[in-house]
Amino acid sequence: MYTFTTIHQLQADLLTKNVSCRQLVEEAITAIETKKHLNAFLEVFNESAMTQAKLVDEKIGSKTAGKLAGVIIGLKDNICYKGHKVSASSKILEGFESLYSSTVVERLLAEDAIIIGRLNCDEFAMGSSNENSAYGKVLNPLNENTVPGGSSGGSAVAVAANLCHVALGSDTGGSIRQPASFTGTVGLKPTYGRISRWGLIAYASSFDQIGPITKTVDDAALLLEIMAGADEYDTTASRKEVGKYVDTLPEKKLYKIAYLKECVEANGLDPEVKAKTLEALDKLTKNGHAVTGVDFPYLDFLVPTYYVLTTAEASSNLSRYDGVHFGYRSPNATDLESTYKKTRSEGFGKEVKRRIMLGTFVLSAGYYDAYYGKAQKVRNKIRKKTRDILSQYDFIVTPSTPGTAFEFGKNSADPIKMYLEDIFTVQANIVGCPAISVPNGLHSNGLPIGLQIMGRDFEEVDLLNIAKQI
Amino acid sequence: MSVYDKYKAVIGLECHIQLLTKTKMYSDDVAEYGAIPNTNVSVITLGHPGTLPKVNKRAVEFAVKLGIALHSTIREENQFARKNYFYADLPKGYQITQDKTPICTGGYVDIKLKDGTEKRINLTRIHMEEDAGKSMHDIDPFESLIDLNRAGTPLLEIVTEPDFTTSEEAYSYLTEVKKLVRYLDICDGNMEEGSLRCDANISVMLKDAKEYGKKVEVKNMNSFRNVQRAIDFEVKRQIDLIETEELIAGETRSFDATNGSTFSLRSKENANDYRYFPEPDLQPILVKQNYIDSIKAIMPELPSDLFKKFTKEFGLSEYDAYNLTDLKGLALYFNELVEHTKNYKAAANWMMGSIKSYLNENAIAIEKFKVIPKTISDLIALIDEGKISNAAATQKLFPELMLNPNESPLSIAQRLDILQSNDTGALQELVNQALAKYPEKITEYKSGKVNLLGLFVGEVMKLGKGKADPKMANQLVKEALEK
């Protein structure tokens, strides 16, 4: 059994023939089978993965393999891969097969990565516990009575439980960072527009970003370098030059770091999480960085702003699932209107329906200005305030989440309580800036704690640099 | 005074023009009419999960062209918006359009009415959007079928102010719009095929009233004539309702071409709430002044400019100028023709006469006409120089030219032996022969029957086998008779 540490080490081991891609795939398939009860994988792409493994083995033999040769990658079930099923963990896309590959999948395959399968998540990436999947909950391997976080729960678990080397998630309000925090992995949400969204099933278009969940910051850097960059299929993807995330790590650089006082003093913040956060800040100070507490008066507005805007976009993005053109169609439909009503009533889960209704409401005539319009204005204020801070400081540090992984069902009855899980993570999506969650020690309950660092737009080089020092 | 004269109609039009771009508004799919159903449909057109739109630059260029031609203000930062509604031929569940930031605002179209009066119709806005697919309910007895080839085709919507008061004005406006979009080469203007579509917002009010009446929207008029019929019907219907003290419902009605009436489709209360919001999948498009200037530089001459030129510079009648500018191809041909001849009136007559008849009879467009303008100018020169009679030119030379479009008119005239002989000696001989044939008629002429002149000239022409110059023959006969 090969023990994966980093992609860099794996490349060396493949070249010295310590291991082959075929062996890696076989072992991954066995591991997934053994840990089936975690319910991380919705489907294993046995055939295409093995075909790719053989091909990459040949390339390694002829020394023509790419930078991700033999890296076993799991895809969150909202990222399209040509000829493979993709369902966003929803019944409404049951059996749907993508006719094309997302840009990220194309770029990973071009570097000889091996896509091993699709990973469970909250339905349409809506959730913070992975309890909203139409295909069952995902267990946290560190404590199977607790949630793995969401919505990219399957992705975080697959990496934490060694079912694949790295995984892709998507992050709309913390969906990469929160599960990374809950599973002791590294989760990176790049700057909005850094990675093409072509082939990512949309939840909220102006918030969504694809990003990696990995064991190390170095692996996250490499994946980002390969996936980032302009894309003719996504006009919201930036044309800014992609940084050298891998090679420039780090010369010793001293940073100015801000932490948000309101976050550290927030009600409901677990005292141990607070303590660990302050410890991490102390360590940074000792390393020579300047750490300062700053005011952020908008903390209480983050979650409401996020939910008004994301649900508005979601209500429109999810209109295409109507039973007419593809995916699930209710067998009880008799005409066009009942096709819509029955298909969508039966095909969507409770949380998705809740958000569609909320989003439809905030965009409705007579309510638009009071909700959507106002939330846009608040978004701009939050953006400005955050950028002001980031113009004086290199980073903003917060805990990734208020607490550690919680027990199943704990927040299910109270959506507001569940939504507050995202209180520290939504800011980066509202603003668009990059953010990373890195492991920051263990709680006395044995579960990992995460530290979140936000950086300036498109300055992932520095973000990854500081993340390595935690 | 009729009861209808107490009222005036207030009408605004919304026209959709389908753009002649090669590809669709937000994808690279081919945009063409008449392809096999559901063949020009990529994952973007199908609205598959994870797909994203990208703006067709050509469609933006067309919008700018139209904006320039219609004197609109062109917006620099153009945001797109989603219009949300469910329909089977709308795969994404929303249409990507423009809401608060249309690419063009303001502008106007000058129209001319039958009585010669002119009127300016002001525009509210022009915006870019995509078309929906087509639902077909009459092909299969049990199922509705959907063709998504048209889904995503680029459209411009032109919205007018409520400036129309009669159906004739609406008709005239549509004629102008059609003419203009054809000149700009941005739309073929074919209302029957749906590449130009028009909805009308109609209300009526007492002439001295301050407030507008209840507005009714009428859809599904598939020809200019039907727009006119629908407006006439609707105005009368609304006045009749007011006169019988019934309420006019604010609603959307459909025109029924079979009996010229309108019927209710849905009330405004049941109208969709489209929940417009900015399209997050598209960056705003920036239309900079230097870009607008570069479009201005390649704009073709517009019908109104040509009309002015033809009447003012060339001295043509308004009637001739109007007809010549009606179709871009004719106008351009004429424009080239007058580079070779200064006989503008003759050039216009040839265009509107023989050439247009030939095109009509053979059902071909001027663009397919094989004779180059220079040749027509040569033909005009032959007549002007008296080398050929007008009659011979139209009846003999022109038909022969149609068969041999590359032959010079002079060569054809020689071949047909219809060049006029200006040799007075030869002509005098013919005159003598003609006079000798009818000695008694000479006496009658001399005793006052002057209209016998035509008989002698006709005889000369006959003897000359058409080559004789009628003017000169006329003169010589007259001289001989009055000797």
PDB file of N, CA, C and O in Angstrom, chain A residues 67-118:
ATOM      1  N   LYS A  67       2.583  17.282 -14.889  1.00  0.00           N
ATOM      2  CA  LYS A  67       2.896  17.624 -13.498  1.00  0.00           C
ATOM      3  C   LYS A  67       2.018  16.916 -12.472  1.00  0.00           C
ATOM      4  O   LYS A  67       2.320  16.915 -11.283  1.00  0.00           O
ATOM      5  N   LEU A  68       0.883  16.388 -12.947  1.00  0.00           N
ATOM      6  CA  LEU A  68      -0.001  15.710 -11.995  1.00  0.00           C
ATOM      7  C   LEU A  68      -0.075  14.212 -12.288  1.00  0.00           C
ATOM      8  O   LEU A  68      -1.068  13.559 -11.969  1.00  0.00           O
ATOM      9  N   ALA A  69       0.974  13.693 -12.899  1.00  0.00           N
ATOM     10  CA  ALA A  69       0.971  12.272 -13.268  1.00  0.00           C
ATOM     11  C   ALA A  69       0.617  11.429 -12.046  1.00  0.00           C
ATOM     12  O   ALA A  69       1.220  11.572 -10.983  1.00  0.00           O
ATOM     13  N   GLY A  70      -0.389  10.582 -12.220  1.00  0.00           N
ATOM     14  CA  GLY A  70      -0.733   9.631 -11.172  1.00  0.00           C
ATOM     15  C   GLY A  70      -1.447  10.200  -9.971  1.00  0.00           C
ATOM     16  O   GLY A  70      -1.767   9.459  -9.035  1.00  0.00           O
ATOM     17  N   VAL A  71      -1.741  11.497  -9.967  1.00  0.00           N
ATOM     18  CA  VAL A  71      -2.458  12.072  -8.826  1.00  0.00           C
ATOM     19  C   VAL A  71      -3.930  11.657  -8.910  1.00  0.00           C
ATOM     20  O   VAL A  71      -4.606  11.922  -9.905  1.00  0.00           O
ATOM     21  N   ILE A  72      -4.381  10.982  -7.873  1.00  0.00           N
ATOM     22  CA  ILE A  72      -5.761  10.472  -7.858  1.00  0.00           C
ATOM     23  C   ILE A  72      -6.663  11.577  -7.307  1.00  0.00           C
ATOM     24  O   ILE A  72      -6.529  12.012  -6.166  1.00  0.00           O
ATOM     25  N   ILE A  73      -7.566  12.036  -8.181  1.00  0.00           N
ATOM     26  CA  ILE A  73      -8.401  13.193  -7.830  1.00  0.00           C
ATOM     27  C   ILE A  73      -9.878  12.832  -7.802  1.00  0.00           C
ATOM     28  O   ILE A  73     -10.380  12.169  -8.717  1.00  0.00           O
ATOM     29  N   GLY A  74     -10.548  13.253  -6.752  1.00  0.00           N
ATOM     30  CA  GLY A  74     -11.998  13.096  -6.680  1.00  0.00           C
ATOM     31  C   GLY A  74     -12.662  14.416  -7.015  1.00  0.00           C
ATOM     32  O   GLY A  74     -12.148  15.489  -6.700  1.00  0.00           O
ATOM     33  N   LEU A  75     -13.803  14.345  -7.699  1.00  0.00           N
ATOM     34  CA  LEU A  75     -14.524  15.567  -8.097  1.00  0.00           C
ATOM     35  C   LEU A  75     -15.791  15.685  -7.281  1.00  0.00           C
ATOM     36  O   LEU A  75     -16.558  14.718  -7.168  1.00  0.00           O
ATOM     37  N   LYS A  76     -15.997  16.850  -6.752  1.00  0.00           N
ATOM     38  CA  LYS A  76     -17.303  17.124  -6.144  1.00  0.00           C
ATOM     39  C   LYS A  76     -18.365  16.888  -7.217  1.00  0.00           C
ATOM     40  O   LYS A  76     -18.139  17.195  -8.397  1.00  0.00           O
ATOM     41  N   ASP A  77     -19.495  16.354  -6.817  1.00  0.00           N
ATOM     42  CA  ASP A  77     -20.514  15.966  -7.796  1.00  0.00           C
ATOM     43  C   ASP A  77     -21.236  17.165  -8.418  1.00  0.00           C
ATOM     44  O   ASP A  77     -22.411  17.065  -8.788  1.00  0.00           O
ATOM     45  N   ASN A  78     -20.566  18.289  -8.527  1.00  0.00           N
ATOM     46  CA  ASN A  78     -21.155  19.407  -9.282  1.00  0.00           C
ATOM     47  C   ASN A  78     -20.168  19.906 -10.347  1.00  0.00           C
ATOM     48  O   ASN A  78     -20.305  21.003 -10.853  1.00  0.00           O
ATOM     49  N   ILE A  79     -19.162  19.059 -10.648  1.00  0.00           N
ATOM     50  CA  ILE A  79     -18.159  19.431 -11.643  1.00  0.00           C
ATOM     51  C   ILE A  79     -18.254  18.438 -12.806  1.00  0.00           C
ATOM     52  O   ILE A  79     -18.165  17.226 -12.605  1.00  0.00           O
ATOM     53  N   CYS A  80     -18.465  18.964 -13.994  1.00  0.00           N
ATOM     54  CA  CYS A  80     -18.784  18.110 -15.147  1.00  0.00           C
ATOM     55  C   CYS A  80     -17.540  17.439 -15.744  1.00  0.00           C
ATOM     56  O   CYS A  80     -16.490  18.066 -15.894  1.00  0.00           O
ATOM     57  N   TYR A  81     -17.711  16.180 -16.096  1.00  0.00           N
ATOM     58  CA  TYR A  81     -16.649  15.373 -16.705  1.00  0.00           C
ATOM     59  C   TYR A  81     -17.321  14.606 -17.836  1.00  0.00           C
ATOM     60  O   TYR A  81     -18.213  13.800 -17.597  1.00  0.00           O
ATOM     61  N   LYS A  82     -16.908  14.890 -19.045  1.00  0.00           N
ATOM     62  CA  LYS A  82     -17.563  14.349 -20.239  1.00  0.00           C
ATOM     63  C   LYS A  82     -17.768  12.829 -20.167  1.00  0.00           C
ATOM     64  O   LYS A  82     -16.847  12.091 -19.823  1.00  0.00           O
ATOM     65  N   GLY A  83     -18.994  12.425 -20.494  1.00  0.00           N
ATOM     66  CA  GLY A  83     -19.294  10.996 -20.529  1.00  0.00           C
ATOM     67  C   GLY A  83     -19.512  10.381 -19.157  1.00  0.00           C
ATOM     68  O   GLY A  83     -19.666   9.162 -19.038  1.00  0.00           O
ATOM     69  N   HIS A  84     -19.513  11.212 -18.132  1.00  0.00           N
ATOM     70  CA  HIS A  84     -19.731  10.714 -16.775  1.00  0.00           C
ATOM     71  C   HIS A  84     -20.952  11.387 -16.163  1.00  0.00           C
ATOM     72  O   HIS A  84     -21.300  12.519 -16.502  1.00  0.00           O
ATOM     73  N   LYS A  85     -21.572  10.643 -15.245  1.00  0.00           N
ATOM     74  CA  LYS A  85     -22.740  11.203 -14.577  1.00  0.00           C
ATOM     75  C   LYS A  85     -22.341  12.372 -13.678  1.00  0.00           C
ATOM     76  O   LYS A  85     -21.230  12.394 -13.144  1.00  0.00           O
ATOM     77  N   VAL A  86     -23.273  13.294 -13.518  1.00  0.00           N
ATOM     78  CA  VAL A  86     -23.080  14.386 -12.568  1.00  0.00           C
ATOM     79  C   VAL A  86     -24.478  14.760 -12.089  1.00  0.00           C
ATOM     80  O   VAL A  86     -25.403  14.869 -12.892  1.00  0.00           O
ATOM     81  N   SER A  87     -24.648  14.897 -10.766  1.00  0.00           N
ATOM     82  CA  SER A  87     -26.022  15.085 -10.269  1.00  0.00           C
ATOM     83  C   SER A  87     -26.176  16.210  -9.251  1.00  0.00           C
ATOM     84  O   SER A  87     -27.297  16.491  -8.823  1.00  0.00           O
ATOM     85  N   ALA A  88     -25.089  16.848  -8.842  1.00  0.00           N
ATOM     86  CA  ALA A  88     -25.161  17.839  -7.766  1.00  0.00           C
ATOM     87  C   ALA A  88     -25.866  17.241  -6.544  1.00  0.00           C
ATOM     88  O   ALA A  88     -26.544  17.935  -5.799  1.00  0.00           O
ATOM     89  N   SER A  89     -25.689  15.929  -6.364  1.00  0.00           N
ATOM     90  CA  SER A  89     -26.322  15.190  -5.257  1.00  0.00           C
ATOM     91  C   SER A  89     -27.825  15.428  -5.181  1.00  0.00           C
ATOM     92  O   SER A  89     -28.412  15.469  -4.114  1.00  0.00           O
ATOM     93  N   SER A  90     -28.429  15.612  -6.365  1.00  0.00           N
ATOM     94  CA  SER A  90     -29.863  15.875  -6.411  1.00  0.00           C
ATOM     95  C   SER A  90     -30.578  14.784  -7.185  1.00  0.00           C
ATOM     96  O   SER A  90     -30.057  14.242  -8.161  1.00  0.00           O
ATOM     97  N   LYS A  91     -31.777  14.524  -6.749  1.00  0.00           N
ATOM     98  CA  LYS A  91     -32.614  13.564  -7.474  1.00  0.00           C
ATOM     99  C   LYS A  91     -32.985  14.129  -8.847  1.00  0.00           C
ATOM    100  O   LYS A  91     -33.203  13.394  -9.798  1.00  0.00           O
ATOM    101  N   ILE A  92     -33.024  15.449  -8.933  1.00  0.00           N
ATOM    102  CA  ILE A  92     -33.509  16.064 -10.170  1.00  0.00           C
ATOM    103  C   ILE A  92     -32.536  15.839 -11.324  1.00  0.00           C
ATOM    104  O   ILE A  92     -32.910  15.951 -12.495  1.00  0.00           O
ATOM    105  N   LEU A  93     -31.286  15.486 -11.015  1.00  0.00           N
ATOM    106  CA  LEU A  93     -30.318  15.175 -12.080  1.00  0.00           C
ATOM    107  C   LEU A  93     -29.947  13.693 -12.061  1.00  0.00           C
ATOM    108  O   LEU A  93     -28.898  13.313 -12.589  1.00  0.00           O
ATOM    109  N   GLU A  94     -30.819  12.899 -11.470  1.00  0.00           N
ATOM    110  CA  GLU A  94     -30.577  11.464 -11.413  1.00  0.00           C
ATOM    111  C   GLU A  94     -30.352  10.920 -12.826  1.00  0.00           C
ATOM    112  O   GLU A  94     -31.152  11.142 -13.721  1.00  0.00           O
ATOM    113  N   GLY A  95     -29.225  10.239 -13.022  1.00  0.00           N
ATOM    114  CA  GLY A  95     -28.968   9.603 -14.309  1.00  0.00           C
ATOM    115  C   GLY A  95     -28.423  10.539 -15.375  1.00  0.00           C
ATOM    116  O   GLY A  95     -28.097  10.106 -16.472  1.00  0.00           O
ATOM    117  N   PHE A  96     -28.311  11.821 -15.066  1.00  0.00           N
ATOM    118  CA  PHE A  96     -27.833  12.774 -16.076  1.00  0.00           C
ATOM    119  C   PHE A  96     -26.333  12.617 -16.306  1.00  0.00           C
ATOM    120  O   PHE A  96     -25.551  12.524 -15.372  1.00  0.00           O
ATOM    121  N   GLU A  97     -25.970  12.582 -17.566  1.00  0.00           N
ATOM    122  CA  GLU A  97     -24.564  12.429 -17.936  1.00  0.00           C
ATOM    123  C   GLU A  97     -24.101  13.694 -18.650  1.00  0.00           C
ATOM    124  O   GLU A  97     -24.814  14.202 -19.516  1.00  0.00           O
ATOM    125  N   SER A  98     -22.927  14.188 -18.311  1.00  0.00           N
ATOM    126  CA  SER A  98     -22.476  15.428 -18.928  1.00  0.00           C
ATOM    127  C   SER A  98     -21.950  15.175 -20.344  1.00  0.00           C
ATOM    128  O   SER A  98     -21.249  14.197 -20.594  1.00  0.00           O
ATOM    129  N   LEU A  99     -22.290  16.086 -21.236  1.00  0.00           N
ATOM    130  CA  LEU A  99     -21.838  15.976 -22.634  1.00  0.00           C
ATOM    131  C   LEU A  99     -20.479  16.641 -22.836  1.00  0.00           C
ATOM    132  O   LEU A  99     -19.939  16.628 -23.936  1.00  0.00           O
ATOM    133  N   TYR A 100     -19.968  17.262 -21.787  1.00  0.00           N
ATOM    134  CA  TYR A 100     -18.705  18.001 -21.933  1.00  0.00           C
ATOM    135  C   TYR A 100     -17.963  18.005 -20.607  1.00  0.00           C
ATOM    136  O   TYR A 100     -18.542  17.684 -19.570  1.00  0.00           O
ATOM    137  N   SER A 101     -16.689  18.355 -20.674  1.00  0.00           N
ATOM    138  CA  SER A 101     -15.887  18.441 -19.455  1.00  0.00           C
ATOM    139  C   SER A 101     -15.712  19.891 -19.035  1.00  0.00           C
ATOM    140  O   SER A 101     -15.549  20.780 -19.869  1.00  0.00           O
ATOM    141  N   SER A 102     -15.699  20.093 -17.734  1.00  0.00           N
ATOM    142  CA  SER A 102     -15.392  21.407 -17.194  1.00  0.00           C
ATOM    143  C   SER A 102     -13.956  21.773 -17.557  1.00  0.00           C
ATOM    144  O   SER A 102     -13.127  20.900 -17.828  1.00  0.00           O
ATOM    145  N   THR A 103     -13.669  23.070 -17.537  1.00  0.00           N
ATOM    146  CA  THR A 103     -12.310  23.530 -17.839  1.00  0.00           C
ATOM    147  C   THR A 103     -11.304  22.950 -16.837  1.00  0.00           C
ATOM    148  O   THR A 103     -10.209  22.548 -17.226  1.00  0.00           O
ATOM    149  N   VAL A 104     -11.681  22.885 -15.567  1.00  0.00           N
ATOM    150  CA  VAL A 104     -10.727  22.347 -14.586  1.00  0.00           C
ATOM    151  C   VAL A 104     -10.388  20.887 -14.879  1.00  0.00           C
ATOM    152  O   VAL A 104      -9.224  20.485 -14.799  1.00  0.00           O
ATOM    153  N   VAL A 105     -11.391  20.099 -15.235  1.00  0.00           N
ATOM    154  CA  VAL A 105     -11.126  18.688 -15.542  1.00  0.00           C
ATOM    155  C   VAL A 105     -10.201  18.584 -16.758  1.00  0.00           C
ATOM    156  O   VAL A 105      -9.239  17.812 -16.762  1.00  0.00           O
ATOM    157  N   GLU A 106     -10.463  19.402 -17.774  1.00  0.00           N
ATOM    158  CA  GLU A 106      -9.596  19.406 -18.957  1.00  0.00           C
ATOM    159  C   GLU A 106      -8.144  19.696 -18.563  1.00  0.00           C
ATOM    160  O   GLU A 106      -7.216  19.050 -19.035  1.00  0.00           O
ATOM    161  N   ARG A 107      -7.991  20.705 -17.706  1.00  0.00           N
ATOM    162  CA  ARG A 107      -6.627  21.116 -17.329  1.00  0.00           C
ATOM    163  C   ARG A 107      -5.942  20.076 -16.451  1.00  0.00           C
ATOM    164  O   ARG A 107      -4.728  19.867 -16.568  1.00  0.00           O
ATOM    165  N   LEU A 108      -6.689  19.426 -15.583  1.00  0.00           N
ATOM    166  CA  LEU A 108      -6.099  18.379 -14.736  1.00  0.00           C
ATOM    167  C   LEU A 108      -5.692  17.181 -15.583  1.00  0.00           C
ATOM    168  O   LEU A 108      -4.595  16.633 -15.441  1.00  0.00           O
ATOM    169  N   LEU A 109      -6.586  16.797 -16.492  1.00  0.00           N
ATOM    170  CA  LEU A 109      -6.281  15.638 -17.354  1.00  0.00           C
ATOM    171  C   LEU A 109      -5.089  15.933 -18.255  1.00  0.00           C
ATOM    172  O   LEU A 109      -4.283  15.043 -18.546  1.00  0.00           O
ATOM    173  N   ALA A 110      -4.981  17.180 -18.690  1.00  0.00           N
ATOM    174  CA  ALA A 110      -3.857  17.547 -19.560  1.00  0.00           C
ATOM    175  C   ALA A 110      -2.521  17.387 -18.831  1.00  0.00           C
ATOM    176  O   ALA A 110      -1.481  17.215 -19.461  1.00  0.00           O
ATOM    177  N   GLU A 111      -2.568  17.425 -17.502  1.00  0.00           N
ATOM    178  CA  GLU A 111      -1.343  17.200 -16.714  1.00  0.00           C
ATOM    179  C   GLU A 111      -1.300  15.779 -16.162  1.00  0.00           C
ATOM    180  O   GLU A 111      -0.604  15.490 -15.193  1.00  0.00           O
ATOM    181  N   ASP A 112      -2.106  14.898 -16.760  1.00  0.00           N
ATOM    182  CA  ASP A 112      -2.077  13.460 -16.463  1.00  0.00           C
ATOM    183  C   ASP A 112      -2.577  13.064 -15.078  1.00  0.00           C
ATOM    184  O   ASP A 112      -2.158  12.053 -14.513  1.00  0.00           O
ATOM    185  N   ALA A 113      -3.490  13.872 -14.551  1.00  0.00           N
ATOM    186  CA  ALA A 113      -4.158  13.454 -13.312  1.00  0.00           C
ATOM    187  C   ALA A 113      -5.127  12.317 -13.634  1.00  0.00           C
ATOM    188  O   ALA A 113      -5.491  12.111 -14.795  1.00  0.00           O
ATOM    189  N   ILE A 114      -5.521  11.599 -12.598  1.00  0.00           N
ATOM    190  CA  ILE A 114      -6.482  10.510 -12.774  1.00  0.00           C
ATOM    191  C   ILE A 114      -7.731  10.834 -11.958  1.00  0.00           C
ATOM    192  O   ILE A 114      -7.670  11.000 -10.733  1.00  0.00           O
ATOM    193  N   ILE A 115      -8.860  10.972 -12.678  1.00  0.00           N
ATOM    194  CA  ILE A 115     -10.119  11.294 -11.990  1.00  0.00           C
ATOM    195  C   ILE A 115     -10.734   9.976 -11.518  1.00  0.00           C
ATOM    196  O   ILE A 115     -11.089   9.127 -12.336  1.00  0.00           O
ATOM    197  N   ILE A 116     -10.867   9.856 -10.215  1.00  0.00           N
ATOM    198  CA  ILE A 116     -11.272   8.552  -9.668  1.00  0.00           C
ATOM    199  C   ILE A 116     -12.779   8.419  -9.474  1.00  0.00           C
ATOM    200  O   ILE A 116     -13.321   7.323  -9.471  1.00  0.00           O
ATOM    201  N   GLY A 117     -13.483   9.544  -9.313  1.00  0.00           N
ATOM    202  CA  GLY A 117     -14.926   9.408  -9.132  1.00  0.00           C
ATOM    203  C   GLY A 117     -15.551  10.718  -8.699  1.00  0.00           C
ATOM    204  O   GLY A 117     -14.877  11.742  -8.616  1.00  0.00           O
ATOM    205  N   ARG A 118     -16.860  10.657  -8.428  1.00  0.00           N
ATOM    206  CA  ARG A 118     -17.554  11.884  -8.002  1.00  0.00           C
ATOM    207  C   ARG A 118     -17.985  11.764  -6.548  1.00  0.00           C
ATOM    208  O   ARG A 118     -18.382  10.684  -6.084  1.00  0.00           O
TER     209      ARG A 118
END
